[in-house]
mmCIF file of C-alpha atoms in Angstrom:
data_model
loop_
_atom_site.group_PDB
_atom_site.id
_atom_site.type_symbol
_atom_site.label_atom_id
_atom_site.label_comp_id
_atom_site.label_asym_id
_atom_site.label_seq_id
_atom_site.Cartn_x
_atom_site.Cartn_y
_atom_site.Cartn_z
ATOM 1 C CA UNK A 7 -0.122 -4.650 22.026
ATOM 2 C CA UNK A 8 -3.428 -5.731 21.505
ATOM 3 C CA UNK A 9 -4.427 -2.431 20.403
ATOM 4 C CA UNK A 10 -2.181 -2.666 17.247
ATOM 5 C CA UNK A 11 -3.549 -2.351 13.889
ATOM 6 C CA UNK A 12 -0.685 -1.989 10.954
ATOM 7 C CA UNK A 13 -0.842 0.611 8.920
ATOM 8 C CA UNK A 14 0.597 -0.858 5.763
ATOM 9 C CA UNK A 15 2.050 2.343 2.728
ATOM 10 C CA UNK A 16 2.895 1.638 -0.464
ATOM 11 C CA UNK A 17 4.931 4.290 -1.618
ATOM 12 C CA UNK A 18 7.728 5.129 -4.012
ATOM 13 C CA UNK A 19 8.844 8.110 -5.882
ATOM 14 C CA UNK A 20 8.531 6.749 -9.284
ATOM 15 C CA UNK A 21 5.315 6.034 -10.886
ATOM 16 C CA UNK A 22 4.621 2.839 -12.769
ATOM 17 C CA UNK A 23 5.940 0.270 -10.292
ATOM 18 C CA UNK A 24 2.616 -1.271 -9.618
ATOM 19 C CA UNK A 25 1.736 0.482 -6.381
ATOM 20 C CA UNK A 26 -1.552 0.574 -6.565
ATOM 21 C CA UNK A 27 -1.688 -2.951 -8.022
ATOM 22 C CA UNK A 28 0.315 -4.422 -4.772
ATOM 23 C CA UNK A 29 -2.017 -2.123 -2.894
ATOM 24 C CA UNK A 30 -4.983 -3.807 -3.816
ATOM 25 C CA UNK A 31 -3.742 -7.431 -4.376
ATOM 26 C CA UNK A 32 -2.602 -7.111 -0.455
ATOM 27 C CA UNK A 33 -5.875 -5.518 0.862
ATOM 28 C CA UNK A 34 -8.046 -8.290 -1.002
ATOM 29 C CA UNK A 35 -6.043 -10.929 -0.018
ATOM 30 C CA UNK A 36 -6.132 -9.453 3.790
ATOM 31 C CA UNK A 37 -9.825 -9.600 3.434
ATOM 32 C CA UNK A 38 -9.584 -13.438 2.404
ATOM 33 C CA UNK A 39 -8.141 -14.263 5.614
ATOM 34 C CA UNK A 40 -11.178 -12.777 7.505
ATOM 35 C CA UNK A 41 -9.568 -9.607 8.119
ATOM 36 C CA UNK A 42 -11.412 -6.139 8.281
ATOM 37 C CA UNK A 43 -9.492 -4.321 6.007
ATOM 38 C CA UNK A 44 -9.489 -0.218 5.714
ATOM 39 C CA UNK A 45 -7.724 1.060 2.318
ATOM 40 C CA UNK A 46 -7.430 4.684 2.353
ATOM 41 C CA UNK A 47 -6.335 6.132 -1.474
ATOM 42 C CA UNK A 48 -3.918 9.354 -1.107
ATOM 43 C CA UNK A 49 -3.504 10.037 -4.615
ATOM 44 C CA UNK A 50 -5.623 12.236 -6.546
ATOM 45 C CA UNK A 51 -5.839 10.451 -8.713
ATOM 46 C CA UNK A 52 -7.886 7.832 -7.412
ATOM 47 C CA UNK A 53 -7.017 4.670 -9.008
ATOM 48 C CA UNK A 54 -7.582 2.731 -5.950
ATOM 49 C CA UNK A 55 -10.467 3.694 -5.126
ATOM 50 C CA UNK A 56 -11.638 2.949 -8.591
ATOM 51 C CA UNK A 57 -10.080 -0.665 -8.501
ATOM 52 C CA UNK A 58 -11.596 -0.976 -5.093
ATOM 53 C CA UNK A 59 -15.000 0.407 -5.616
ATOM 54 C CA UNK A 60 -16.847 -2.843 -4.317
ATOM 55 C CA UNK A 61 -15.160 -1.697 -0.692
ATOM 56 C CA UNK A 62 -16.906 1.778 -1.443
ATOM 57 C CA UNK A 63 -19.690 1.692 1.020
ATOM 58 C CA UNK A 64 -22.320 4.215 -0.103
ATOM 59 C CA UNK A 65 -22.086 7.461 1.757
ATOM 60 C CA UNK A 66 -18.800 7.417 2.498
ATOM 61 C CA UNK A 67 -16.196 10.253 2.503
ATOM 62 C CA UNK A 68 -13.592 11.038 -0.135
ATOM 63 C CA UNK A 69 -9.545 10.928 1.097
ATOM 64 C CA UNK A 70 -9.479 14.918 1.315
ATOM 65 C CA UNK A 71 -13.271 14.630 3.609
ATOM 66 C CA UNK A 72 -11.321 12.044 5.614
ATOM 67 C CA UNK A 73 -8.249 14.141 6.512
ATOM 68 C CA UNK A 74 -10.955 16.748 7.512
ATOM 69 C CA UNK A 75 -12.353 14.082 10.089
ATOM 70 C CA UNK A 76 -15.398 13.216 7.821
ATOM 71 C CA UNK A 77 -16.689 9.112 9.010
ATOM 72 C CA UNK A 78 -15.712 6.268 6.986
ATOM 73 C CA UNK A 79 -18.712 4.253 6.524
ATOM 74 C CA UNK A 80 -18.185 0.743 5.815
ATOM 75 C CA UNK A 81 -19.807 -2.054 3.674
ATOM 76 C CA UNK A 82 -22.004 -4.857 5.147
ATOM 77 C CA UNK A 83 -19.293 -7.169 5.735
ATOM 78 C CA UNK A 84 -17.583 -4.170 7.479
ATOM 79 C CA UNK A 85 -15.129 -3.599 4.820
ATOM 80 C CA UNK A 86 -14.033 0.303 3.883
ATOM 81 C CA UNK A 87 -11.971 1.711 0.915
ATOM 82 C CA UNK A 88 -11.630 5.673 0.634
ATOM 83 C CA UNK A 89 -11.131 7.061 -2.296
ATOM 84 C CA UNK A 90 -9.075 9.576 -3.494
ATOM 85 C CA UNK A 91 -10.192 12.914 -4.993
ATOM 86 C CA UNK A 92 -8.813 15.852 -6.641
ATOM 87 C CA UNK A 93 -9.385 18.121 -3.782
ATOM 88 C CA UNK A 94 -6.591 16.190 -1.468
ATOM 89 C CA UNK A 95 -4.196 18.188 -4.222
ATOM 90 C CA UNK A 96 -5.040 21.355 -1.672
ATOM 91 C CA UNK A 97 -6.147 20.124 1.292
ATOM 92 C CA UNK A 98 -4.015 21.189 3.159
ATOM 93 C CA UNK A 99 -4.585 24.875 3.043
ATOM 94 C CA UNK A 100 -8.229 24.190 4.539
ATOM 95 C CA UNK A 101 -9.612 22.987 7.761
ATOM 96 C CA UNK A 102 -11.052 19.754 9.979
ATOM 97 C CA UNK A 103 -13.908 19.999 11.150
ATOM 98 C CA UNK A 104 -13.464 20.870 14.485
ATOM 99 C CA UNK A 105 -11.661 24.155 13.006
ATOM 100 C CA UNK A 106 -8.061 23.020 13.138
ATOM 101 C CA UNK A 107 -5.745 23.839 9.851
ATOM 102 C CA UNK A 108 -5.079 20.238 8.288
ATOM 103 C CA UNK A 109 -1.500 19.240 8.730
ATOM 104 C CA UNK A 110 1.170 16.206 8.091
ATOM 105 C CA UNK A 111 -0.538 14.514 11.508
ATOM 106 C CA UNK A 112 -3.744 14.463 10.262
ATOM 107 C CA UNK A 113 -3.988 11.473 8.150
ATOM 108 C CA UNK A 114 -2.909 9.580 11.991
ATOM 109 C CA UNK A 115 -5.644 11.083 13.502
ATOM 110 C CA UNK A 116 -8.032 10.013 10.972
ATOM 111 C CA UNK A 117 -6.968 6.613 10.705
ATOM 112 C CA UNK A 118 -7.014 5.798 14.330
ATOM 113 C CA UNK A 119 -10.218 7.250 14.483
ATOM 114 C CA UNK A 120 -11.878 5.092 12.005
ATOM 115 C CA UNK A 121 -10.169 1.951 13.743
ATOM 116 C CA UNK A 122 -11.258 2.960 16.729
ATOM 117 C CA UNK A 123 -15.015 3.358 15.141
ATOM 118 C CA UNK A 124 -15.083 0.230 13.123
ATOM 119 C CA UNK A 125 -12.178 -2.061 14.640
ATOM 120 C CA UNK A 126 -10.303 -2.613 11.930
ATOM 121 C CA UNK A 127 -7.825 -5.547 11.696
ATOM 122 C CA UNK A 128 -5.216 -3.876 9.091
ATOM 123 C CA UNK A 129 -4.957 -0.132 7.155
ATOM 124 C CA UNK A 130 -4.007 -0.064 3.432
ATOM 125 C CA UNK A 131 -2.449 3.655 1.816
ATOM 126 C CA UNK A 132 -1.704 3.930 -1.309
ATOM 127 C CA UNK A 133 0.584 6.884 -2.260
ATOM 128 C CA UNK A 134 1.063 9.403 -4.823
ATOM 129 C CA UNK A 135 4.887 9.743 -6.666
ATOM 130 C CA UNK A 136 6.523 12.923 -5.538
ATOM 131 C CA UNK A 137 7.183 14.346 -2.089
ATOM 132 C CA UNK A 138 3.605 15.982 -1.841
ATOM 133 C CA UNK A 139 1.573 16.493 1.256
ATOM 134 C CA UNK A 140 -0.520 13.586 1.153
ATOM 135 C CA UNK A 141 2.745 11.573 0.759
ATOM 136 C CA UNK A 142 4.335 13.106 3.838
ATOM 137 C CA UNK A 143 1.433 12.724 5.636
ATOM 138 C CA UNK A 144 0.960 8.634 4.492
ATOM 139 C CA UNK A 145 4.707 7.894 5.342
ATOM 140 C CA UNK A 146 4.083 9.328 8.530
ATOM 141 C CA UNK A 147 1.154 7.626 9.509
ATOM 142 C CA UNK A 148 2.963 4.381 8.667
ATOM 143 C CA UNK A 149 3.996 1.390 10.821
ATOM 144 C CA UNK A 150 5.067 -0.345 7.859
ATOM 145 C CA UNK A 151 6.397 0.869 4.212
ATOM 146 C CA UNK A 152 6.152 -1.431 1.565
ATOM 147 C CA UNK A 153 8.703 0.335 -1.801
ATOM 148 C CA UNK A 154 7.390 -1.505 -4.591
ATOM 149 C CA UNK A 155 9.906 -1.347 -7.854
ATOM 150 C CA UNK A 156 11.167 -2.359 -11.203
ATOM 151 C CA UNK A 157 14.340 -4.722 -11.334
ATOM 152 C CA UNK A 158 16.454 -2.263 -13.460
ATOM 153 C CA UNK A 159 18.706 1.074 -12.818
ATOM 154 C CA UNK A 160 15.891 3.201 -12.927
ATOM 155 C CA UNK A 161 13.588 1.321 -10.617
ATOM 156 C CA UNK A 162 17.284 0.935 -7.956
ATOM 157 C CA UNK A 163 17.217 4.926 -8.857
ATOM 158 C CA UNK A 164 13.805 5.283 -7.519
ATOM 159 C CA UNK A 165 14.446 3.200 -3.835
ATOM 160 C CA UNK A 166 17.107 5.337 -3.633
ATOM 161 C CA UNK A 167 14.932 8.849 -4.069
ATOM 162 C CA UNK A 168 12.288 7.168 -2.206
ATOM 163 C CA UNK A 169 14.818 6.606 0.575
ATOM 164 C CA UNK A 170 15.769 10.239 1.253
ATOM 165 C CA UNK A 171 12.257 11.592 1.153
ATOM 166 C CA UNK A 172 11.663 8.649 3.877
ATOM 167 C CA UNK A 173 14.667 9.743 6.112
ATOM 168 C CA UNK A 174 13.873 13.745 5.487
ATOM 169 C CA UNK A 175 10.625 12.604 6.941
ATOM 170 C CA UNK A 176 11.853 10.881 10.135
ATOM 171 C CA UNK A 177 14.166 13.722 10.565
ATOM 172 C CA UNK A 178 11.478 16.492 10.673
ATOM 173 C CA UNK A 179 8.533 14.535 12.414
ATOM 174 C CA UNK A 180 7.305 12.131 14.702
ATOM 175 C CA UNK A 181 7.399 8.832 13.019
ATOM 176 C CA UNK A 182 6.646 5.369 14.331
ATOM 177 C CA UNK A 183 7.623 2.676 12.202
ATOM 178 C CA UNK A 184 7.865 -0.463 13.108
ATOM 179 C CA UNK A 185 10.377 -2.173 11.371
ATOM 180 C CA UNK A 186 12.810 -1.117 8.256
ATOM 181 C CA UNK A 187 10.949 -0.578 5.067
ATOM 182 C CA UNK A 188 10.565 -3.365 2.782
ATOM 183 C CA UNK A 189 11.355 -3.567 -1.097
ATOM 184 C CA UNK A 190 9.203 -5.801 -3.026
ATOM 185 C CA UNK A 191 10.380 -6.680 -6.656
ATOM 186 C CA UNK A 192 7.374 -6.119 -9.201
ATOM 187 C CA UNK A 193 6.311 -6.591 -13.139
ATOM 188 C CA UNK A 194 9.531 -8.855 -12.982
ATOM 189 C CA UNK A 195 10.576 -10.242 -16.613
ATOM 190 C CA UNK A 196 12.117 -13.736 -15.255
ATOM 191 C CA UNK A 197 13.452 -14.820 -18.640
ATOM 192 C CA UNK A 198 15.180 -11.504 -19.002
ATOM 193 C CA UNK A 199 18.902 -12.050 -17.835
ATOM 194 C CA UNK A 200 19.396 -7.996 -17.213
ATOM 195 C CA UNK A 201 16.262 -8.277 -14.465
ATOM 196 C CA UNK A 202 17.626 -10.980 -12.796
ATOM 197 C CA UNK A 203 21.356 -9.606 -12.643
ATOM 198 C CA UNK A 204 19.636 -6.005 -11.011
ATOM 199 C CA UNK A 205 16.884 -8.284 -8.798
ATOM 200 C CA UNK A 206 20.661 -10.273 -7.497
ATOM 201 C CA UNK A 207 21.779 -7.217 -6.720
ATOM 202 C CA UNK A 208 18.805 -5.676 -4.886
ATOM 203 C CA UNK A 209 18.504 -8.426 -2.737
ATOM 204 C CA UNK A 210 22.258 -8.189 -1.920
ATOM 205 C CA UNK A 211 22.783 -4.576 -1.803
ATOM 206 C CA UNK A 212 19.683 -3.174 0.203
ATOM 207 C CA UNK A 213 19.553 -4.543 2.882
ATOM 208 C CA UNK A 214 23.205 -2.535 3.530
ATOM 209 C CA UNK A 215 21.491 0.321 3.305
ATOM 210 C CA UNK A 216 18.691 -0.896 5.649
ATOM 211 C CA UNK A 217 16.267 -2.084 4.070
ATOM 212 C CA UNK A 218 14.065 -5.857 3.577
ATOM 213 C CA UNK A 219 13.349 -7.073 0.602
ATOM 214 C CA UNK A 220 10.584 -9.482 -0.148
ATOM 215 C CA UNK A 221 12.026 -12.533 -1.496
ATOM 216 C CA UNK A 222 8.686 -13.022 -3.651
ATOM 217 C CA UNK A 223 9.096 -11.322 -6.956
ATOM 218 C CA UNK A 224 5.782 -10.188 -8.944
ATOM 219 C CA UNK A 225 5.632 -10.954 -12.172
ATOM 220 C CA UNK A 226 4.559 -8.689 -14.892
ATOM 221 C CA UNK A 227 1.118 -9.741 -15.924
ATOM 222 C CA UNK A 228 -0.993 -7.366 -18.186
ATOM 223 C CA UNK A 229 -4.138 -9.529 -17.182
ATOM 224 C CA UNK A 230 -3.596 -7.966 -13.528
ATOM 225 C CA UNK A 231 -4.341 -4.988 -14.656
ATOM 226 C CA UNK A 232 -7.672 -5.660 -16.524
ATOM 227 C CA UNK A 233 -9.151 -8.016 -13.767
ATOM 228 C CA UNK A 234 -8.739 -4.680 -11.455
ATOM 229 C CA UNK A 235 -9.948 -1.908 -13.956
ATOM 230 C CA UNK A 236 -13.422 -4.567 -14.420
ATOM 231 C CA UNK A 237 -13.432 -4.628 -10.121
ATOM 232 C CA UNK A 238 -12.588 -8.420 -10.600
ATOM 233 C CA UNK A 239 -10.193 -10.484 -7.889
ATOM 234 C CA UNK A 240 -7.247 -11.621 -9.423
ATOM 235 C CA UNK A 241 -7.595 -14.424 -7.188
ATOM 236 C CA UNK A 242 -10.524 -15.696 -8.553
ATOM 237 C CA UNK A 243 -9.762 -15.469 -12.162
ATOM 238 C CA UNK A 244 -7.296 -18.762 -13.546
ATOM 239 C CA UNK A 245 -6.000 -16.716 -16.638
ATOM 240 C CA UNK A 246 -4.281 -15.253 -13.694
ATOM 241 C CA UNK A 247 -3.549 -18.353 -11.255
ATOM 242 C CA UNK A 248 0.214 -17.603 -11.651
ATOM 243 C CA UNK A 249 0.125 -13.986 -10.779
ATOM 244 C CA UNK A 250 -2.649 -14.998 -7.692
ATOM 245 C CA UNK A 251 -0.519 -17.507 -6.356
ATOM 246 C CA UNK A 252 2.772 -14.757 -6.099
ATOM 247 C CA UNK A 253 0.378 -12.064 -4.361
ATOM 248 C CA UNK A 254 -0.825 -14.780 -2.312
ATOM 249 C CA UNK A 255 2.343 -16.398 -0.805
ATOM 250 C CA UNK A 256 3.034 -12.127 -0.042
ATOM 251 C CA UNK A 257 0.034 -11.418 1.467
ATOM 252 C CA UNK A 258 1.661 -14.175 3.919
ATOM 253 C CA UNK A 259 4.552 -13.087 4.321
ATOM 254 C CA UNK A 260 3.308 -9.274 4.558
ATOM 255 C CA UNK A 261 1.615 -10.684 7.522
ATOM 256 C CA UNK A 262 4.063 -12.605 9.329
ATOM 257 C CA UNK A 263 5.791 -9.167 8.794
ATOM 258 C CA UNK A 264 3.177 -6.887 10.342
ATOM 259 C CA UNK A 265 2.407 -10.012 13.238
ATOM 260 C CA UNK A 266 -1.005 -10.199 11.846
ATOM 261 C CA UNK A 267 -3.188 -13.637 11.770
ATOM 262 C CA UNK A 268 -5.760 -14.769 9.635
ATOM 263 C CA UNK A 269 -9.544 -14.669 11.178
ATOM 264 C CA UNK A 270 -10.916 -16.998 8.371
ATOM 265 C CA UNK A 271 -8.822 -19.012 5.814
ATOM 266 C CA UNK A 272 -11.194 -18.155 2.424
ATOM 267 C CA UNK A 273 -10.808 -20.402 -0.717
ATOM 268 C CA UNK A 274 -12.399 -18.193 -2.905
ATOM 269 C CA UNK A 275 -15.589 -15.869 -2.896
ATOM 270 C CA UNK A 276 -16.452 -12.696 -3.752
ATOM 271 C CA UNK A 277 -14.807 -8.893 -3.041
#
């Protein structure tokens, strides 16, 4: 398999479950280990791209330009985020490039494309809430789905949702996932007795229904949030050491997950 390259999605159906935060916090921490990381942003909303907009390489395409088979260009150290636009909304009632109507497959093509073009190590998608297009599409391009959620009924609500859209998807197309989706535990309120009492019972009742779950719980962290809207690492900042070190002990295990290894062990540096 040495042509593998995972192709990491954060999705769930719910908003608000710091998606887009894991997203990130996993693709920087990937590109601390040496890694030549590609993080594609399917919402249209953009927020990743936004967060990530050091790993926006001048002249490259938007996420609806990339379904249509538009180049990623990357930055000097051969890094790439695209970002999402409002036009991925209705892209798929237009066509690629070569003429062909844009459909559920095309995200795959693109991606392997752009590994094949740049030889990237790992892909990063974020996702959209709602069964939408470019949601279909990003589950389907998966190897690997990472459901990021809330420790309470409405975040267990929301893996369950996120669960049927996932099998409706593996039902109607051609899917190839590597292993069972994983649940990781997020903005986690330790000291709050009710979390820990639905977290318990996550860890004990997914997995019956076939999923992982990370053992590693985020904790909620406000700071997390500002660091990435001011395109700062939260690994570099020590108001947010605590938060750094959780991400950073899941980017491991995210890894040993996917059967990726590190290029370069990185202490600190720059995005």
């Amino acid at each position: 398999m040495s042509d593998y390259v995972p192709v990491i999605v954060f999705t769930n159906q719910k908003g608000g479950v710091g998606k887009t935060t894991s997203a990130d916090a996993v693709a920087d921490g990937f590109r601390r280990r040496g890694l030549k990381v590609l993080a594609v942003d399917m919402d249209p909303q953009g927020s990743l791209g936004r967060i990530e907009s050091s790993c926006v390489a001048k002249g490259t395409c938007c996420s609806s330009s990339f379904l249509k088979g538009a180049p990623v260009v990357c930055t000097e150290d051969g890094q790439a985020t695209v970002p999402g636009d409002l036009d991925l909304a209705n892209v798929s009632d237009e066509a690629d490039l070569s003429g062909a109507k844009i459909d559920e497959y095309s995200l795959s093509k693109a991606i392997a494309e752009a590994v094949e073009a740049h030889g990237f190590d790992a892909v990063i998608v974020d996702t959209q809430p709602g069964m939408t297009f470019a949601t279909i599409s990003s589950t389907i391009a998966a190897t690997h789905l990472v459901i990021p959620t809330t420790a309470d009924r409405l975040g267990t609500e929301a893996v369950e949702q996120t669960l049927e859209l996932l099998s409706a998807v593996s039902d109607s197309y051609d899917v190839s996932w590597m292993s069972e989706p994983a649940v990781l535990i997020t903005l986690f309120r330790g000291i709050a007795k009710l979390a820990r009492t639905f977290a318990s019972q996550m860890v004990e009742e997914f997995p019956k229904m076939g999923l992982k779950v990370f053992q590693r719980r985020i904790g909620i962290t406000v700071a997390i949030q500002d660091a990435q809207a001011h395109g700062r690492s939260i690994y570099d900042m020590s108001v947010l050491k605590g938060a750094a070190f959780e991400y950073d002990v899941l980017v491991g295990n995210i890894m040993n997950w996917c059967g990726l290894r590190p290029a370069l062990q990185m202490e600190g540096g720059e995005r």
